[in-house]
Coordinates of C-alpha atoms in Angstrom, one line a residue:
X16 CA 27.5 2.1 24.9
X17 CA 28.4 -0.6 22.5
X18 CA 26.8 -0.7 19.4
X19 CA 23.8 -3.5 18.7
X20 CA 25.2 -5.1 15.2
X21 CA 28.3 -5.1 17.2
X22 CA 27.1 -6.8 20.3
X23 CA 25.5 -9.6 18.2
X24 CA 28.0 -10.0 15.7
X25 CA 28.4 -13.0 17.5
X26 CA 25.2 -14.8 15.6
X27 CA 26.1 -13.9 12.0
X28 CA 24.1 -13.0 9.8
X29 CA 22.8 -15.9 7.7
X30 CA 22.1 -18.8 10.0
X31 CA 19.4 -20.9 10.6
X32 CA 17.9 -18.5 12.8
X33 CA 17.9 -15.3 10.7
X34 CA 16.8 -17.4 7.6
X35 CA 13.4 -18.7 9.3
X36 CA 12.8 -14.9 10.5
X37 CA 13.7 -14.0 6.9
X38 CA 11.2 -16.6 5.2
X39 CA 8.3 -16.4 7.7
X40 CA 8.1 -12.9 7.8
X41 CA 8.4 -12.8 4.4
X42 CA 5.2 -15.3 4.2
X43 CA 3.1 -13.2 6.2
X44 CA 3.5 -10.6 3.5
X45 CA 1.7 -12.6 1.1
X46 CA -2.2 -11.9 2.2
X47 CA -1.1 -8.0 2.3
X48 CA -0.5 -8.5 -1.7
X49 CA -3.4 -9.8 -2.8
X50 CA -6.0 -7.8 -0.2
X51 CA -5.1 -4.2 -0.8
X52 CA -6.2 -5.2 -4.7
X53 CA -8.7 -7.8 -4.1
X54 CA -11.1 -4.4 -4.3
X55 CA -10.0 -4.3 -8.4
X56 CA -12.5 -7.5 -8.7
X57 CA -14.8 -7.9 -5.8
X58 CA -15.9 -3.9 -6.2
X59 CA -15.7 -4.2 -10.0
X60 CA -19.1 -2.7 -12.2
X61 CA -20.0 -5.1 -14.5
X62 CA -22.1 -4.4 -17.8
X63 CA -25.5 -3.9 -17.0
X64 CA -28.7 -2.5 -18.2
X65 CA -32.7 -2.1 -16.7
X66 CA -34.2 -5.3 -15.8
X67 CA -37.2 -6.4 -17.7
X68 CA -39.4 -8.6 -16.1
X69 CA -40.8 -11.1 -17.9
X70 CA -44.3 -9.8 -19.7
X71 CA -46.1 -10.6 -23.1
X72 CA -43.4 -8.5 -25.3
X73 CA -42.6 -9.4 -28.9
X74 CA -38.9 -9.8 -29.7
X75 CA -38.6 -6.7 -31.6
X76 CA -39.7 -4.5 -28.7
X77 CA -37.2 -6.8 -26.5
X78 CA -34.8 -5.6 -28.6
X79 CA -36.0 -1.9 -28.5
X80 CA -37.1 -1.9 -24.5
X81 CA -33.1 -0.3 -23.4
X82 CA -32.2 3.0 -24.7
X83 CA -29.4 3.0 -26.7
X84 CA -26.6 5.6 -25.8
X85 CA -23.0 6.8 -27.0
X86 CA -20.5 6.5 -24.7
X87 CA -16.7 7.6 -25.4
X88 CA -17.6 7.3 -29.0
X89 CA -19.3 3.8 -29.0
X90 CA -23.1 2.7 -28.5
X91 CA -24.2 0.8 -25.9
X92 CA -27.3 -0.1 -24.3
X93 CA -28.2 2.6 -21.2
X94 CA -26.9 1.7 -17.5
X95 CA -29.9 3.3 -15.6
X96 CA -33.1 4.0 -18.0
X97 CA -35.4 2.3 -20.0
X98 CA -38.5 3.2 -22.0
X99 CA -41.5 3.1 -19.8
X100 CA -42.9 -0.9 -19.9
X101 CA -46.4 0.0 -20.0
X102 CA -46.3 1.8 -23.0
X103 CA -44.4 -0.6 -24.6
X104 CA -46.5 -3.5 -23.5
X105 CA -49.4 -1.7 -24.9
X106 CA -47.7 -0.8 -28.5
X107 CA -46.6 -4.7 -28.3
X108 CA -49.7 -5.8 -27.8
X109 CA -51.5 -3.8 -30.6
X110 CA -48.9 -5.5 -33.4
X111 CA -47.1 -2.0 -33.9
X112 CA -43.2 -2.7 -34.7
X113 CA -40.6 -0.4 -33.3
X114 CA -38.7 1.9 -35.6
X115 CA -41.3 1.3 -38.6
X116 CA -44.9 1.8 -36.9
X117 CA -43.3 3.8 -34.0
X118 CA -40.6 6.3 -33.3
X119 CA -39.1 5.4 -30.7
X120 CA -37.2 8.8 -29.5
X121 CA -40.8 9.9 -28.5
X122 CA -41.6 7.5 -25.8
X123 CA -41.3 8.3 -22.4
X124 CA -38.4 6.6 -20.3
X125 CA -38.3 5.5 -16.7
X126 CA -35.8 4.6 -13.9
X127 CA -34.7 0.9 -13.4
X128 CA -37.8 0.3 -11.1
X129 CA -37.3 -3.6 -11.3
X130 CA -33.5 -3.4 -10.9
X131 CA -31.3 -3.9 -13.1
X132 CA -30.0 -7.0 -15.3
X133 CA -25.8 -8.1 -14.8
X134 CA -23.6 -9.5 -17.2
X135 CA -21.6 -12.2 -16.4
X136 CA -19.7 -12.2 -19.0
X137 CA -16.4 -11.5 -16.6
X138 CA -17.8 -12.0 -12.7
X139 CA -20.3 -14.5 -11.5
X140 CA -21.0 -11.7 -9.4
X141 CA -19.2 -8.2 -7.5
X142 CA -20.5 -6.1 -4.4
X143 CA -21.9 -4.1 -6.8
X144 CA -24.5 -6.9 -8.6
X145 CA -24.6 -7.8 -5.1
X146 CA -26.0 -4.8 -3.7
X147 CA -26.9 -3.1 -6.9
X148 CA -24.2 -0.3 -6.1
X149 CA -25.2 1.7 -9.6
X150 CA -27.0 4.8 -11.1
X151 CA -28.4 6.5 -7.9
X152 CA -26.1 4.7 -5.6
X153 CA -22.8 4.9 -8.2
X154 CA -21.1 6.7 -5.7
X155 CA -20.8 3.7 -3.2
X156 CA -18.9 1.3 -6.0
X157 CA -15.5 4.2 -5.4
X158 CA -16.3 5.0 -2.0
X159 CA -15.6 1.7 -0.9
X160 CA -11.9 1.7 -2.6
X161 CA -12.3 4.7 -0.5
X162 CA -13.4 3.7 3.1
X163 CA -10.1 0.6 2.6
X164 CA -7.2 3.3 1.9
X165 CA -9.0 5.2 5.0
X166 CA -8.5 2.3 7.0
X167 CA -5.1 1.9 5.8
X168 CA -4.5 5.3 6.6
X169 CA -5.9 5.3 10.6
X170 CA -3.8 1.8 10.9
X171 CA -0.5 3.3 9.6
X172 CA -0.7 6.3 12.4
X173 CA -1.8 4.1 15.4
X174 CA -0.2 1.0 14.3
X175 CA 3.6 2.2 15.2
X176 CA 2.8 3.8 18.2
X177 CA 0.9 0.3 19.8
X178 CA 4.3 -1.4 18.3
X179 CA 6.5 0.9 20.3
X180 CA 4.6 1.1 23.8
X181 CA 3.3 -2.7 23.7
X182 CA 6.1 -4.6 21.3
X183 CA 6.2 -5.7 17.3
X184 CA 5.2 -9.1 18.1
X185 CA 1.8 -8.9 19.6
X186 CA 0.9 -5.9 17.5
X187 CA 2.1 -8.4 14.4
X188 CA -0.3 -11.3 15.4
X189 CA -2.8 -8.6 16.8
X190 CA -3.6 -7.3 12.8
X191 CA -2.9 -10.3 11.2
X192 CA -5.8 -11.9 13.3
X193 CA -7.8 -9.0 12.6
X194 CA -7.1 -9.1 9.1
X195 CA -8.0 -12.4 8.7
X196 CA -11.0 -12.7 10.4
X197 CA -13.1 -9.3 9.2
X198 CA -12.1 -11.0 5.7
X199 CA -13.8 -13.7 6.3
X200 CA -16.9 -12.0 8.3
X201 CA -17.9 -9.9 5.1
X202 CA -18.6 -12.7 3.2
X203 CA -22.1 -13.1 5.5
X204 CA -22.7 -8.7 5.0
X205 CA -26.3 -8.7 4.7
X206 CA -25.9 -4.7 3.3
X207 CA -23.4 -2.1 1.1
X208 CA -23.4 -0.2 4.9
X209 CA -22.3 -3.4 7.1
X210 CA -19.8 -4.8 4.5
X211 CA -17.5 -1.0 4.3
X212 CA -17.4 -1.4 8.0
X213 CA -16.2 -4.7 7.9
X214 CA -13.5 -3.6 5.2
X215 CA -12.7 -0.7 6.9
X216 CA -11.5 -2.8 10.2
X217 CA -9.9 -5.5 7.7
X218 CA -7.7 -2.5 6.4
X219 CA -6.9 -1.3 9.9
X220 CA -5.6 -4.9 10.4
X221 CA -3.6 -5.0 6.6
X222 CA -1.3 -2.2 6.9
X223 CA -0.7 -2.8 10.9
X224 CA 0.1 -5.8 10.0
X225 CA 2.4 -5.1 7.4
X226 CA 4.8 -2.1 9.2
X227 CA 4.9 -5.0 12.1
X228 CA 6.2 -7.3 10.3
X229 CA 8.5 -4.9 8.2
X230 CA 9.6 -3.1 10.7
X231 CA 10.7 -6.5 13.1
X232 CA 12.2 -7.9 10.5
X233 CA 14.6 -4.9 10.1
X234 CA 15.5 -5.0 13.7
X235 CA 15.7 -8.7 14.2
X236 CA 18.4 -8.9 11.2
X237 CA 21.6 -7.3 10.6
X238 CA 23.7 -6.1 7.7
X239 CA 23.2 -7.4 4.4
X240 CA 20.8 -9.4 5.3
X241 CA 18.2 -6.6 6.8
X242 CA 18.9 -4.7 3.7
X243 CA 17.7 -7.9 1.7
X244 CA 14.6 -8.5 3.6
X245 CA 13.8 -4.7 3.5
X246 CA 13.8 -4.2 -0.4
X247 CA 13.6 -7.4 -1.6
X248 CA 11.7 -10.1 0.7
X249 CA 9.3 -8.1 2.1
X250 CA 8.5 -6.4 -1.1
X251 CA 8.9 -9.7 -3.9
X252 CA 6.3 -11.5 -0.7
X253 CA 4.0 -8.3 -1.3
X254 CA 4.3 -9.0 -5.4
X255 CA 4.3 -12.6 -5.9
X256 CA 0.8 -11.9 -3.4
X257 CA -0.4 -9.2 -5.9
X258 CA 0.8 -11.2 -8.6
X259 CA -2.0 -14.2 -7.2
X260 CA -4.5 -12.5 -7.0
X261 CA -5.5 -12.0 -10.4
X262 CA -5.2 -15.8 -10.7
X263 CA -7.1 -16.9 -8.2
X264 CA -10.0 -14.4 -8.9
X265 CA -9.8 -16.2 -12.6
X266 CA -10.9 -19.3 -11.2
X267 CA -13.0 -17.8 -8.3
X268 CA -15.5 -15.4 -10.2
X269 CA -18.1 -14.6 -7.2
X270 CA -17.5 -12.7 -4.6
X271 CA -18.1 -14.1 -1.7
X272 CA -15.8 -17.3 -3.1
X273 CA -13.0 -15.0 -3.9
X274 CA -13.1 -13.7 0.0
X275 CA -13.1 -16.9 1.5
X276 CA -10.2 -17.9 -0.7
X277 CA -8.5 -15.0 0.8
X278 CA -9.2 -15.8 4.4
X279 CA -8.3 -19.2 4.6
X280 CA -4.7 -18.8 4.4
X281 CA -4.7 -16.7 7.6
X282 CA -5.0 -19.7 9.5
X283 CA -1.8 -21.2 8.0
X284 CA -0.2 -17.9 10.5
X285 CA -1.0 -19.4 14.0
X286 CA 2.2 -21.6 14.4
X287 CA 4.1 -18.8 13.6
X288 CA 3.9 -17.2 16.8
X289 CA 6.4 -20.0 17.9
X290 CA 8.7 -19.7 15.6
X291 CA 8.9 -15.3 15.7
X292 CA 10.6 -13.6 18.5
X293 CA 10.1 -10.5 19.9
X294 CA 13.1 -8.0 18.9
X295 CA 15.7 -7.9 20.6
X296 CA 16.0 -4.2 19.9
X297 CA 12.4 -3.4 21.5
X298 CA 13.7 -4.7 24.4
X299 CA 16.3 -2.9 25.2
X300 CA 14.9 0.3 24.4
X301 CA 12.5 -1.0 26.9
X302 CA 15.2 -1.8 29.7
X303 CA 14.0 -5.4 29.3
X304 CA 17.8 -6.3 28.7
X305 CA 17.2 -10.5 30.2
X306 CA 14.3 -11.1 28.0
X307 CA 16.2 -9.5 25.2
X308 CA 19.2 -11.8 26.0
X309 CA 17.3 -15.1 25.9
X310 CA 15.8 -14.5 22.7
X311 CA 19.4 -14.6 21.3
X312 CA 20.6 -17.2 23.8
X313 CA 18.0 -19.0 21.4
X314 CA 18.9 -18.0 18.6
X315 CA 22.2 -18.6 18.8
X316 CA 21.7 -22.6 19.9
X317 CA 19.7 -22.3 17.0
X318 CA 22.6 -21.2 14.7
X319 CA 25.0 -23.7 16.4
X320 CA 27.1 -20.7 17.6
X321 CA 28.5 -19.8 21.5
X322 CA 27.0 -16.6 23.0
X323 CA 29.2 -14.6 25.3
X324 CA 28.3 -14.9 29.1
X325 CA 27.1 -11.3 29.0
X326 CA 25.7 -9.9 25.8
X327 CA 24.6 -6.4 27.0
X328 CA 27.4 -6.0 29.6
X329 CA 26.7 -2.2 28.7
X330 CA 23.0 -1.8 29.0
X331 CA 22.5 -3.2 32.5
X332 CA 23.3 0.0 34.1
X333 CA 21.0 2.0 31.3
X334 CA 18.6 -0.6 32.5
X335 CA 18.6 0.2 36.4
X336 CA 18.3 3.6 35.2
X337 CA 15.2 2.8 34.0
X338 CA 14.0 1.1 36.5
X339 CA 14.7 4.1 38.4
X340 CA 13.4 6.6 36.2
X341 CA 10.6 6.0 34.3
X342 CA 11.4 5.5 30.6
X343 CA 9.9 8.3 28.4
X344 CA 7.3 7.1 26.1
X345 CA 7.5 8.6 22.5
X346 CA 4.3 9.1 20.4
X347 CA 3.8 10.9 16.8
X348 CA 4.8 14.3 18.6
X349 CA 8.2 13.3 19.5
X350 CA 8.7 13.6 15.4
X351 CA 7.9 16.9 15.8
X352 CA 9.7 17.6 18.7
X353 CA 13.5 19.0 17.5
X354 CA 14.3 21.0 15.0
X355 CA 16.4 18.2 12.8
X356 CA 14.0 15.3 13.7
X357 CA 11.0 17.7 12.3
X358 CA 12.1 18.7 9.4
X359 CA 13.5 15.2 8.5
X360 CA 10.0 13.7 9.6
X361 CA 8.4 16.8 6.8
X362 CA 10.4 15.8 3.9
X363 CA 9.9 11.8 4.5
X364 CA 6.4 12.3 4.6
X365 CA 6.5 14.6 1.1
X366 CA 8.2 11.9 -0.6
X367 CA 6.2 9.2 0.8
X368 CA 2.6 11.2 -0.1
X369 CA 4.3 11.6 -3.3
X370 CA 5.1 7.9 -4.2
X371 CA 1.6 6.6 -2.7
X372 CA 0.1 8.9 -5.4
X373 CA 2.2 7.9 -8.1
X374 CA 1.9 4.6 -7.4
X375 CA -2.0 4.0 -7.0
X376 CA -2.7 6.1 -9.6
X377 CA -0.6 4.2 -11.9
X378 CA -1.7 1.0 -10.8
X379 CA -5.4 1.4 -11.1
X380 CA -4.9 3.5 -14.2
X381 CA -3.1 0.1 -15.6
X382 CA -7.0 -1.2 -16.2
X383 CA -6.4 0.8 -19.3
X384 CA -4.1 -1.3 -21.0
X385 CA -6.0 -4.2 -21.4
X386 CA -10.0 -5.0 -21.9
X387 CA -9.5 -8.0 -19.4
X388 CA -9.1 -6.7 -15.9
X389 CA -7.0 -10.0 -15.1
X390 CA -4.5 -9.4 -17.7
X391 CA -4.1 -6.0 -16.6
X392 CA -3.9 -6.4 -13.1
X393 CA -1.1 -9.7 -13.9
X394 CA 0.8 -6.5 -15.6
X395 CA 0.7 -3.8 -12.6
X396 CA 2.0 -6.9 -10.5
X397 CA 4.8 -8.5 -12.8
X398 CA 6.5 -5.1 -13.3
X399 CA 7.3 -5.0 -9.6
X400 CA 9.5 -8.1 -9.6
X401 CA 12.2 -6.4 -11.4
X402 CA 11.7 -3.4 -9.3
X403 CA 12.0 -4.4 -6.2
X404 CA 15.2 -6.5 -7.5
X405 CA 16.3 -3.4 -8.9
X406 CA 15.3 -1.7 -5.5
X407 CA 17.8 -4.6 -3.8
X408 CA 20.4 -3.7 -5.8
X409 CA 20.2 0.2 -4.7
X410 CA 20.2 -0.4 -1.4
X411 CA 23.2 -2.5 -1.3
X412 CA 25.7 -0.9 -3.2
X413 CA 24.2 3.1 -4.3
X414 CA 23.6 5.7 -1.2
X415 CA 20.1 6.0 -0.3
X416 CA 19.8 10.2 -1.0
X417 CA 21.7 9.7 -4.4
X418 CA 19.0 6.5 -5.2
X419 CA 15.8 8.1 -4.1
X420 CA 16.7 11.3 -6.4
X421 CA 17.2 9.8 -9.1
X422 CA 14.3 7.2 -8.8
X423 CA 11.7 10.8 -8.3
X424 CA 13.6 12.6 -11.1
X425 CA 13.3 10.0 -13.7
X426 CA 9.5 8.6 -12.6
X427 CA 8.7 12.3 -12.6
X428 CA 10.4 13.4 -16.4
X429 CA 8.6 10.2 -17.7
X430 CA 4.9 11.1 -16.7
X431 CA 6.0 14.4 -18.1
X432 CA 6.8 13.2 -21.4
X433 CA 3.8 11.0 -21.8
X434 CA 1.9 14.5 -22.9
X435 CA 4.4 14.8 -26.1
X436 CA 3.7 11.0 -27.3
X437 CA 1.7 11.4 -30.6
X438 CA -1.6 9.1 -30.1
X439 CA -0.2 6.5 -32.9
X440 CA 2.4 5.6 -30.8
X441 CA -0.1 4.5 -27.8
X442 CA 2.8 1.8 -27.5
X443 CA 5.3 3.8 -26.3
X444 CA 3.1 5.7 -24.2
X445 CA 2.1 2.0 -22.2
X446 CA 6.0 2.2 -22.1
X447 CA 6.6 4.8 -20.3
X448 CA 3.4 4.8 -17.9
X449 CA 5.0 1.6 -16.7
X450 CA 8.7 3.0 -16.9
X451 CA 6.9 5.7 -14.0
X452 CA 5.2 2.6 -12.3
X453 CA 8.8 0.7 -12.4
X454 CA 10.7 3.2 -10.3
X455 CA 7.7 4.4 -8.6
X456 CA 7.6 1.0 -7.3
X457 CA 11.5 1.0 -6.7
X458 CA 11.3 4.2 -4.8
X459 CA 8.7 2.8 -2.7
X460 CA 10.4 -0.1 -1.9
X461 CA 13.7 1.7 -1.1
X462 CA 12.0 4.6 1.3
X463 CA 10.6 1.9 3.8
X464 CA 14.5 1.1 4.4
X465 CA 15.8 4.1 4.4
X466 CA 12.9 5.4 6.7
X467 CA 14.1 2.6 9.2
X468 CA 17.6 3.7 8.8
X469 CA 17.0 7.4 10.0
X470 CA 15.0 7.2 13.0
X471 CA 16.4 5.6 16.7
X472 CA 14.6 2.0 17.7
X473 CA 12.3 4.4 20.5
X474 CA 10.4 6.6 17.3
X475 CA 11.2 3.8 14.4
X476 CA 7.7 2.1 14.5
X477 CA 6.1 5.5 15.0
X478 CA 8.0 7.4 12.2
X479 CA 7.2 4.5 9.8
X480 CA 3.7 4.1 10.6
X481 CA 3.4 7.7 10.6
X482 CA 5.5 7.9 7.2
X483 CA 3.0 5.2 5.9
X484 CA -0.2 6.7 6.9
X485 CA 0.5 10.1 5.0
X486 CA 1.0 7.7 1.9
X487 CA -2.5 6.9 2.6
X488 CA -3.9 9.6 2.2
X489 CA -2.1 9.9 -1.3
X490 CA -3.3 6.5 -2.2
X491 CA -6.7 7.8 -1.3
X492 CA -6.6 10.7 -3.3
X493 CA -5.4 8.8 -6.8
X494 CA -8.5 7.4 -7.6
X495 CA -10.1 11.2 -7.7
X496 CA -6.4 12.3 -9.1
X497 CA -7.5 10.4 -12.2
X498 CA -10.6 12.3 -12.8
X499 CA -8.5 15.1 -13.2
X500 CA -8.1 13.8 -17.4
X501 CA -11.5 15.0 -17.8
X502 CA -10.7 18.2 -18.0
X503 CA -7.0 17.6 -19.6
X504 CA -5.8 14.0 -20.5
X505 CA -2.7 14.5 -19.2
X506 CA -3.6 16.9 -16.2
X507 CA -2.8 13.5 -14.0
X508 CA 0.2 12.4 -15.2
X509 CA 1.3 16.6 -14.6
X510 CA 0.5 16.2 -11.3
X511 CA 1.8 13.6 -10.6
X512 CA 5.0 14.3 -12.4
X513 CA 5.3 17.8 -10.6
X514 CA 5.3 16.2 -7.2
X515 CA 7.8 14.1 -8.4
X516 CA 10.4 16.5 -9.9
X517 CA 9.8 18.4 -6.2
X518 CA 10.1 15.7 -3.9
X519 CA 13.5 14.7 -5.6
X520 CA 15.3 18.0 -4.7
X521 CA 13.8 17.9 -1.2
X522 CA 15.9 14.6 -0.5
X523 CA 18.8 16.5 -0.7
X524 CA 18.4 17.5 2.7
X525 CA 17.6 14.4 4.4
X526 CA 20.7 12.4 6.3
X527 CA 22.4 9.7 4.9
X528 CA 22.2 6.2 6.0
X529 CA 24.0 3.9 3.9
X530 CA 26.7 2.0 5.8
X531 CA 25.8 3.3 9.3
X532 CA 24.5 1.2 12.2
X533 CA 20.9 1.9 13.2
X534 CA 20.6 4.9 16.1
X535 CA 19.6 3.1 18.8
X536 CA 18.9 6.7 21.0
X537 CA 17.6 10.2 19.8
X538 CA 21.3 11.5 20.8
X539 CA 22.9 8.9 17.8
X540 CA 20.3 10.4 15.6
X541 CA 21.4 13.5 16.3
X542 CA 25.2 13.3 16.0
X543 CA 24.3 12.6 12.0
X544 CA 25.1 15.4 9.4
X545 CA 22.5 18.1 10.6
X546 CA 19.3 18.9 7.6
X547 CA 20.7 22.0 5.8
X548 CA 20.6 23.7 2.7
X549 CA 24.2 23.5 0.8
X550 CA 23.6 27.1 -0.1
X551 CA 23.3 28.2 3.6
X552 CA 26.3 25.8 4.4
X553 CA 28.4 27.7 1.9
X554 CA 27.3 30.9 2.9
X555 CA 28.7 30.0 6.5
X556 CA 32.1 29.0 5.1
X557 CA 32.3 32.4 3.2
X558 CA 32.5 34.5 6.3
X559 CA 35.6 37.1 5.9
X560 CA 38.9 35.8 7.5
X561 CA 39.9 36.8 11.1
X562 CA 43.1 38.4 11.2
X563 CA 45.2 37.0 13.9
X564 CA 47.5 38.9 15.9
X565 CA 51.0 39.0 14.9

């Protein structure tokens, strides 16, 4: 069977066809950018204290009413407790000053019965002002972040497997419809309960929406140009989108304004459906080798080239085959089906938990670097661009097993090292947090190609949706991850460092990919170097010699 790149090297690689696939799909990356993060503002806790309602109280006891209380060794009013209002409307109606004609430590204290009072100081207003997600009901405010990454999670597993029985372009406009529109729908939540549900369907529809468009990209393009939209268009649309957001929530401090801002831009997607064809690849692996023709028919009038009279001369007999005998559908368990196809599928999804964790737990530890959450957030998001450049660079000229190793290695030694920084050099401590969150970021970038690289077009979608959802659960698990530093600072960074180190020597033993055409079939993936230990491999090669007879 002839090999794909080979049957449309006829196209090229760079014409007017590939580059509107290049830049549209690229586009449709942007809203996944800015919504995975949109949670760091619209789910943000404000400064806030006990309401007081307004009674006959003097300005001193005004003054006196909130608790004071030392947190991380500075004073500030109390979140959930005030002293109780009665007795305190009594003292301030009798003339008695606080601290002189009253000590104060002996008066009772109550709960925020009358709600609670928001600074707006930052946010005009969050889900948590909104809803009053604090004190009692604290544990809402990260269980939301929680309930998204869940729903990034379920999308990732059943994403690929729709993809691969019903095509990556209906499953593309599918979640990016679905996206859009529960966006917009939770700006009218009337409750904390009805507004996770309606994030929890948006993130089913942002991470299905995102291995669609990656993963048709990557089988629509060819050569060079597939490893450029792989690492560095689909991943600079996902930063300059992340790099937005805290921009736009500058200007757009409520809410409900901030969503809507969000949504609109969804609607810009429609016409796209036009312009994006169905790939080629999906197609054939379908047996669907005359639709798969016409679409590059199309493209190649569109590139002002001559297509041959019969593209697929090869696959018409694979498709009456088909026709014949039903085509085997594949689903999550066909990764777990051979020996070599397991135990690559294990190891990809170690090093893809592993660089979730690193990477959400660095990026929502990057709060820390600055008291304004915009600034911060700016930071996590600019530090990509020269990643994913970096990440570009990799995959084009340095062997994917070689890259990813060294990418784990060094992220993991530098979260290591951040224990032996002295506290007077907090500078280089920032440095090397975002050193990790620099090739964290490469290695994530780098590990969506090379996952694409391993796996035939029949389990592609799957194994990268199933790849993706496993990072989910590590994204899920950072937040908690960072609570770790209560009992050690550095317990986090150990952790994550750790995983790191382990997941580096594990990609030994994956296949390499760079140069090679993409398997189309299980059997291509299968005539690659087999998953072995060089130890074991050297242990077979040291067999004593067979003397021959004479």
């Amino acid at each position: 069977m002839k090999d794909y790149d080979d049957s449309v090297a006829f196209l090229g690689q760079w014409g007017r066809f590939q580059q509107v696939v290049f830049f549209l799909l690229t586009a449709s990356i942007l809203p996944n950018g800015y919504g995975i993060f949109s949670v760091v503002f619209f789910a943000d806790t404000p400064s806030h204290h006990c309401l007081v309602p307004d009674v006959n109280l003097t300005q001193d006891w005004l003054n006196t009413i909130i608790p004071k209380e030392v947190v991380n060794g500075k004073q500030q009013l109390s979140r959930c407790s005030r002293f109780r209002l009665d007795v305190v409307r009594n003292l301030s109606a009798q003339g008695f000053i606080p601290g002189r004609d009253v000590n104060i430590m002996d008066l009772e204290q109550e709960g925020c019965v009358d709600g609670w009072s928001y600074s707006r100081d930052i946010y005009q207003s969050t889900i948590v002002s909104e809803f009053d997600l604090v004190c009692g009901d604290q544990w809402k405010q990260p269980f939301t972040s929680t309930i998204y990454f869940l729903a990034t999670l379920v999308g990732s597993f059943f994403s690929g497997q729709l993809s691969d029985r019903f095509g990556r372009k209906p499953v593309f406009f599918t979640t990016m419809a679905v996206q859009t529109i529960f966006i917009f729908v939770q700006i009218f939540s009337p409750s904390w309960m009805v507004f996770v549900i309606l994030l929890f369907m948006n993130g089913l529809g942002q991470i299905s929406n995102y291995v669609s468009a990656f993963v048709l990209g990557s089988e629509i393009l060819t050569g060079n140009v597939r490893v450029l939209f792989s690492s560095l268009g689909v991943c600079l649309g996902f930063a300059i989108g992340y790099m937005m957001l805290p921009l736009v929530a500058y200007f757009l401090r409520d809410w409900k304004s901030l969503l809507l801002a969000m949504s609109l831009p969804g609607l810009l997607y429609i016409p796209l459906w036009w312009f994006i064809p169905e790939s080629p690849r999906w197609l054939l692996s379908q047996g669907r080798v005359e639709e798969a023709e016409t679409t590059l028919r199309k493209a190649a009038k569109m590139n002002k080239v001559k297509a041959p009279s019969v593209i697929f001369e090869d696959y018409s007999v694979h498709a009456d085959a088909t026709k014949t005998h039903p085509k085997e559908q594949h689903n999550v368990f066909s990764l777990l089906r051979t020996k070599n196809i397991r135990n690559m599928t294990l190891i990809l999804c170690l090093v893809w938990f592993t660089l979730s964790t690193g990477y959400y737990g660095l990026s929502l530890n990057s709060s820390q670097l600055h008291a304004n959450p915009y600034i911060s957030c700016f930071l996590s998001a600019a530090v990509e661009v020269p990643a994913y450049t970096s990440s570009w660079l990799a995959l084009r000229y340095v062997p994917r097993r070689l890259s990813v190793f060294c990418i784990l290695l060094i992220g993991g030694l530098s979260l290591y090292f951040l224990q032996l920084v002295p506290e007077s050099l907090s500078e280089l401590s920032v440095a090397l947090e975002m050193l990790g969150k620099f090739v964290i970021t490469i290695g994530t970038s780098l590990m969506y190609a090379y996952t694409a690289e391993l796996y035939p077009t029949a389990l592609r979608n799957t194994a990268t949706g199933t790849c993706t959802a496993v990072s989910r659960v590590g994204s899920s698990i950072a937040p908690f991850l960072l609570q770790l530093s209560v009992y050690f600072k550095y317990l986090p960074y150990i952790v994550m460092g750790t995983l790191a180190v382990v997941s580096a020597f594990a990609t030994l033993l994956l296949p390499e990919s760079f140069g090679r055409p993409l398997p189309q079939t299980i059997q291509q993936l299968h005539k690659r170097e087999s998953i072995k230990c060089p130890f074991i491999r050297r242990r077979e090669h040291s067999k004593p010699p067979t003397l021959l007879p004479a």
